[in-house]
Tab-separated table of C-alpha atoms and ligand atoms in Angstrom:
chain	number	residue	atom	x	y	z
A	16	UNK	CA	-17.556	-24.610	-10.336
A	17	UNK	CA	-14.766	-25.659	-8.006
A	18	UNK	CA	-14.642	-23.124	-5.205
A	19	UNK	CA	-12.680	-22.808	-1.941
A	20	UNK	CA	-12.898	-20.755	1.213
A	21	UNK	CA	-9.581	-19.590	2.683
A	22	UNK	CA	-10.192	-18.097	6.132
A	23	UNK	CA	-7.832	-16.461	8.596
A	24	UNK	CA	-7.111	-13.403	10.678
A	25	UNK	CA	-4.790	-12.082	7.950
A	26	UNK	CA	-3.422	-9.706	10.563
A	27	UNK	CA	-1.563	-8.849	8.371
A	28	UNK	CA	-1.786	-10.954	5.207
A	29	UNK	CA	1.680	-12.202	4.110
A	30	UNK	CA	3.457	-14.130	1.364
A	31	UNK	CA	2.761	-17.471	3.086
A	32	UNK	CA	-0.967	-16.822	2.604
A	33	UNK	CA	-0.489	-15.786	-1.023
A	34	UNK	CA	1.596	-18.883	-1.709
A	35	UNK	CA	-0.966	-21.211	-0.076
A	36	UNK	CA	-3.760	-19.774	-2.243
A	37	UNK	CA	-1.739	-19.996	-5.415
A	38	UNK	CA	-0.425	-23.564	-4.808
A	39	UNK	CA	-3.817	-24.970	-3.805
A	40	UNK	CA	-5.584	-23.198	-6.681
A	41	UNK	CA	-3.271	-25.055	-9.070
A	42	UNK	CA	-3.353	-28.405	-7.261
A	43	UNK	CA	-7.159	-28.482	-6.901
A	44	UNK	CA	-7.874	-26.676	-10.204
A	45	UNK	CA	-10.053	-24.141	-8.375
A	46	UNK	CA	-12.176	-21.645	-10.297
A	47	UNK	CA	-12.528	-19.369	-7.289
A	48	UNK	CA	-10.770	-18.864	-3.951
A	49	UNK	CA	-12.785	-16.850	-1.446
A	50	UNK	CA	-10.375	-15.151	0.958
A	51	UNK	CA	-12.268	-14.634	4.209
A	52	UNK	CA	-10.803	-12.466	6.981
A	53	UNK	CA	-12.412	-13.476	10.292
A	54	UNK	CA	-14.518	-11.261	12.495
A	55	UNK	CA	-12.996	-12.445	15.767
A	56	UNK	CA	-11.291	-15.845	15.602
A	57	UNK	CA	-12.502	-18.334	18.244
A	58	UNK	CA	-8.822	-19.094	18.864
A	59	UNK	CA	-7.852	-15.469	19.409
A	60	UNK	CA	-10.808	-13.969	21.254
A	61	UNK	CA	-8.750	-13.649	24.429
A	62	UNK	CA	-6.118	-11.433	22.783
A	63	UNK	CA	-6.093	-8.064	24.515
A	64	UNK	CA	-7.007	-6.223	21.333
A	65	UNK	CA	-7.163	-6.792	17.607
A	66	UNK	CA	-4.011	-5.278	16.138
A	67	UNK	CA	-5.881	-4.254	12.974
A	68	UNK	CA	-9.600	-3.812	12.392
A	69	UNK	CA	-11.718	-5.620	9.835
A	70	UNK	CA	-11.639	-2.834	7.260
A	71	UNK	CA	-7.831	-2.674	7.237
A	72	UNK	CA	-7.471	-6.472	7.073
A	73	UNK	CA	-9.931	-6.614	4.164
A	74	UNK	CA	-8.089	-3.870	2.296
A	75	UNK	CA	-4.690	-5.542	2.839
A	76	UNK	CA	-6.130	-8.808	1.461
A	77	UNK	CA	-7.495	-6.983	-1.608
A	78	UNK	CA	-4.018	-5.542	-2.216
A	79	UNK	CA	-2.163	-8.827	-1.610
A	80	UNK	CA	-4.349	-10.845	-3.981
A	81	UNK	CA	-4.925	-8.068	-6.553
A	82	UNK	CA	-3.058	-9.885	-9.322
A	83	UNK	CA	-4.749	-13.245	-8.724
A	84	UNK	CA	-7.955	-13.092	-10.799
A	85	UNK	CA	-9.404	-16.267	-9.236
A	86	UNK	CA	-9.421	-14.663	-5.745
A	87	UNK	CA	-12.444	-12.881	-4.292
A	88	UNK	CA	-11.979	-11.173	-0.930
A	89	UNK	CA	-15.182	-11.528	1.091
A	90	UNK	CA	-16.389	-9.310	3.919
A	91	UNK	CA	-18.936	-11.946	5.002
A	92	UNK	CA	-17.370	-12.763	8.412
A	93	UNK	CA	-16.161	-9.237	9.192
A	94	UNK	CA	-19.629	-7.831	8.478
A	95	UNK	CA	-21.317	-10.469	10.690
A	96	UNK	CA	-19.285	-9.094	13.603
A	97	UNK	CA	-18.450	-11.087	16.739
A	98	UNK	CA	-16.815	-14.511	16.854
A	99	UNK	CA	-16.735	-16.325	13.509
A	100	UNK	CA	-17.116	-20.083	13.368
A	101	UNK	CA	-16.033	-21.772	10.154
A	102	UNK	CA	-19.016	-24.122	10.276
A	103	UNK	CA	-21.423	-21.164	9.960
A	104	UNK	CA	-19.511	-19.715	7.002
A	105	UNK	CA	-19.286	-23.082	5.239
A	106	UNK	CA	-23.048	-23.622	5.787
A	107	UNK	CA	-23.694	-20.214	4.200
A	108	UNK	CA	-21.614	-20.844	1.067
A	109	UNK	CA	-22.748	-24.471	0.789
A	110	UNK	CA	-26.319	-23.140	0.799
A	111	UNK	CA	-25.493	-20.472	-1.795
A	112	UNK	CA	-23.824	-22.931	-4.196
A	113	UNK	CA	-25.358	-26.348	-3.455
A	114	UNK	CA	-24.285	-27.892	-6.773
A	115	UNK	CA	-20.660	-26.746	-6.730
A	116	UNK	CA	-17.572	-28.436	-5.294
A	117	UNK	CA	-16.535	-26.647	-2.116
A	118	UNK	CA	-13.182	-26.834	-0.324
A	119	UNK	CA	-11.681	-25.284	2.785
A	120	UNK	CA	-7.996	-24.305	2.554
A	121	UNK	CA	-5.766	-24.427	5.646
A	122	UNK	CA	-2.142	-24.435	6.745
A	123	UNK	CA	-0.661	-27.370	8.658
A	124	UNK	CA	-1.301	-25.940	12.131
A	125	UNK	CA	-5.005	-25.719	11.348
A	126	UNK	CA	-5.090	-29.247	9.894
A	127	UNK	CA	-3.590	-30.582	13.141
A	128	UNK	CA	-6.245	-28.856	15.284
A	129	UNK	CA	-9.141	-29.345	12.870
A	130	UNK	CA	-10.835	-32.098	14.878
A	131	UNK	CA	-11.234	-29.669	17.786
A	132	UNK	CA	-13.129	-27.078	15.720
A	133	UNK	CA	-16.825	-26.501	16.364
A	134	UNK	CA	-18.903	-29.080	14.377
A	135	UNK	CA	-15.867	-30.225	12.385
A	136	UNK	CA	-17.601	-33.384	11.181
A	137	UNK	CA	-20.409	-31.302	9.745
A	138	UNK	CA	-17.808	-29.108	8.005
A	139	UNK	CA	-16.338	-32.227	6.356
A	140	UNK	CA	-19.800	-33.311	5.230
A	141	UNK	CA	-20.180	-30.033	3.302
A	142	UNK	CA	-16.693	-29.444	1.890
A	143	UNK	CA	-13.306	-30.995	1.248
A	144	UNK	CA	-10.349	-29.928	3.384
A	145	UNK	CA	-7.044	-29.118	1.675
A	146	UNK	CA	-3.828	-28.358	3.570
A	147	UNK	CA	-0.187	-27.458	3.035
A	148	UNK	CA	2.751	-27.552	5.454
A	149	UNK	CA	4.165	-24.378	7.050
A	150	UNK	CA	7.576	-25.876	7.904
A	151	UNK	CA	10.440	-25.724	5.441
A	152	UNK	CA	12.345	-28.708	6.841
A	153	UNK	CA	9.416	-31.045	6.151
A	154	UNK	CA	9.545	-32.094	9.820
A	155	UNK	CA	5.776	-32.054	10.113
A	156	UNK	CA	4.969	-33.840	6.837
A	157	UNK	CA	4.585	-37.249	8.440
A	158	UNK	CA	2.233	-35.910	11.138
A	159	UNK	CA	0.193	-33.972	8.600
A	160	UNK	CA	-0.186	-37.032	6.373
A	161	UNK	CA	-1.212	-39.104	9.391
A	162	UNK	CA	-3.782	-36.538	10.487
A	163	UNK	CA	-5.149	-36.250	6.945
A	164	UNK	CA	-5.540	-40.046	6.794
A	165	UNK	CA	-7.412	-40.067	10.148
A	166	UNK	CA	-9.774	-37.302	9.071
A	167	UNK	CA	-10.449	-38.994	5.721
A	168	UNK	CA	-12.920	-41.308	7.498
A	169	UNK	CA	-15.188	-38.288	7.734
A	170	UNK	CA	-14.773	-36.731	4.291
A	171	UNK	CA	-12.347	-35.606	1.619
A	172	UNK	CA	-8.996	-34.461	3.045
A	173	UNK	CA	-6.094	-33.549	0.795
A	174	UNK	CA	-2.520	-32.810	1.840
A	175	UNK	CA	-0.559	-31.061	-0.912
A	176	UNK	CA	3.244	-30.994	-0.772
A	177	UNK	CA	4.566	-27.524	-1.588
A	178	UNK	CA	7.662	-25.444	-0.949
A	179	UNK	CA	6.624	-23.880	2.401
A	180	UNK	CA	7.324	-20.297	3.428
A	181	UNK	CA	8.026	-20.156	7.136
A	182	UNK	CA	6.303	-16.878	8.005
A	183	UNK	CA	3.580	-15.866	10.477
A	184	UNK	CA	1.617	-12.688	11.054
A	185	UNK	CA	2.758	-12.739	14.681
A	186	UNK	CA	6.414	-12.532	13.585
A	187	UNK	CA	5.560	-9.776	11.123
A	188	UNK	CA	3.820	-7.686	13.794
A	189	UNK	CA	6.966	-8.012	15.922
A	190	UNK	CA	9.189	-6.994	13.007
A	191	UNK	CA	7.073	-3.884	12.441
A	192	UNK	CA	7.533	-2.795	16.039
A	193	UNK	CA	11.296	-3.297	15.621
A	194	UNK	CA	11.279	-1.357	12.325
A	195	UNK	CA	12.576	-4.335	10.329
A	196	UNK	CA	12.277	-4.477	6.550
A	197	UNK	CA	9.183	-6.483	5.615
A	198	UNK	CA	9.620	-6.827	1.877
A	199	UNK	CA	10.694	-10.508	2.018
A	200	UNK	CA	7.573	-11.478	3.923
A	201	UNK	CA	4.775	-9.163	2.828
A	202	UNK	CA	3.720	-8.050	-0.682
A	203	UNK	CA	5.046	-4.568	-1.452
A	204	UNK	CA	1.646	-2.859	-1.755
A	205	UNK	CA	0.694	-4.261	1.680
A	206	UNK	CA	3.975	-3.015	3.209
A	207	UNK	CA	3.105	0.428	1.851
A	208	UNK	CA	-0.436	0.239	3.296
A	209	UNK	CA	0.878	-0.808	6.748
A	210	UNK	CA	3.365	2.073	6.837
A	211	UNK	CA	0.965	4.705	5.479
A	212	UNK	CA	-1.712	3.738	7.981
A	213	UNK	CA	0.721	3.279	10.851
A	214	UNK	CA	-0.641	-0.194	11.654
A	215	UNK	CA	0.689	-2.486	14.422
A	216	UNK	CA	2.828	0.274	15.883
A	217	UNK	CA	1.816	0.434	19.513
B	311	ATP	P1	-0.891	-15.533	13.435
B	311	ATP	O1	0.550	-15.625	13.763
B	311	ATP	O2	-1.516	-14.223	13.832
B	311	ATP	O3	-1.699	-16.727	13.866
B	311	ATP	P2	-0.726	-16.637	10.769
B	311	ATP	O4	0.502	-16.318	10.021
B	311	ATP	O5	-0.853	-17.997	11.396
B	311	ATP	O6	-0.960	-15.493	11.827
B	311	ATP	P3	-3.505	-16.724	10.091
B	311	ATP	O7	-4.311	-15.574	9.642
B	311	ATP	O8	-3.659	-17.228	11.487
B	311	ATP	O9	-1.959	-16.380	9.811
B	311	ATP	O10	-3.684	-17.954	9.107
B	311	ATP	C1	-4.699	-18.094	8.152
B	311	ATP	C2	-4.507	-19.422	7.433
B	311	ATP	O11	-3.304	-19.402	6.672
B	311	ATP	C3	-4.370	-20.631	8.383
B	311	ATP	O12	-5.000	-21.766	7.779
B	311	ATP	C4	-2.876	-20.832	8.460
B	311	ATP	O13	-2.520	-22.164	8.768
B	311	ATP	C5	-2.445	-20.469	7.053
B	311	ATP	N1	-1.065	-19.971	6.991
B	311	ATP	C6	-0.546	-18.924	7.669
B	311	ATP	N2	0.752	-18.743	7.380
B	311	ATP	C7	1.069	-19.707	6.494
B	311	ATP	C8	2.292	-20.058	5.816
B	311	ATP	N3	3.431	-19.405	6.032
B	311	ATP	N4	2.254	-21.108	4.953
B	311	ATP	C9	1.097	-21.800	4.761
B	311	ATP	N5	-0.076	-21.519	5.371
B	311	ATP	C10	-0.098	-20.492	6.226
B	312	MG	MG1	-2.342	-18.433	12.773
């Protein structure tokens, strides 16, 4: 089996996430993509509060990826509680499926900071890293390719050129507060969930 872990806050999940999963599934011929909402991200632990809890983020991911049969949404990190480190999650799945090909899927910002993650070299010894750009103008392509080449000394690193969607959860949370229409950025069933549950409002 060719399997990948796609981690993030998904706070909320948006069309950029859906597109990343779908493009990298095709490019890497993945049998399964495990979508993994974090407990508390090491990069965001200083945020004053989590805008949405684990249960809501899990449910929004289930809705967003409902029509992608190769996606499994995992509660592994949310149910561990506390700060999630990717290395611990990769160790867990590497141990579960020792004979399978494992990948980690990331956007360009995460590729650029990857060599500052906890035990990143160990991560690359257990799985391949696959990344796409988040910038539509292609301005970061050269930097991403350079970073991928640097990291390749330590393992398999793949940069896949796609048609990026320039969206972030941060921008979406701001749009919700301003009552903007979200349908361009967020799958319709997730928009409905956000409104019905009054998420990100105050
Ligand atoms: P925030 O603004 O809260 O950081 P985000 O939009 O960056 O939210 P995350 O949950 O932080 O979303 O990201 C999870 C993963 O998805 C990361 O690897 C990130 O690089 C990637 N990603 C997020 N948005 C996009 C996008 N528009 N295109 C491609 N990858 C993306
Ligand atoms: Mg982010």
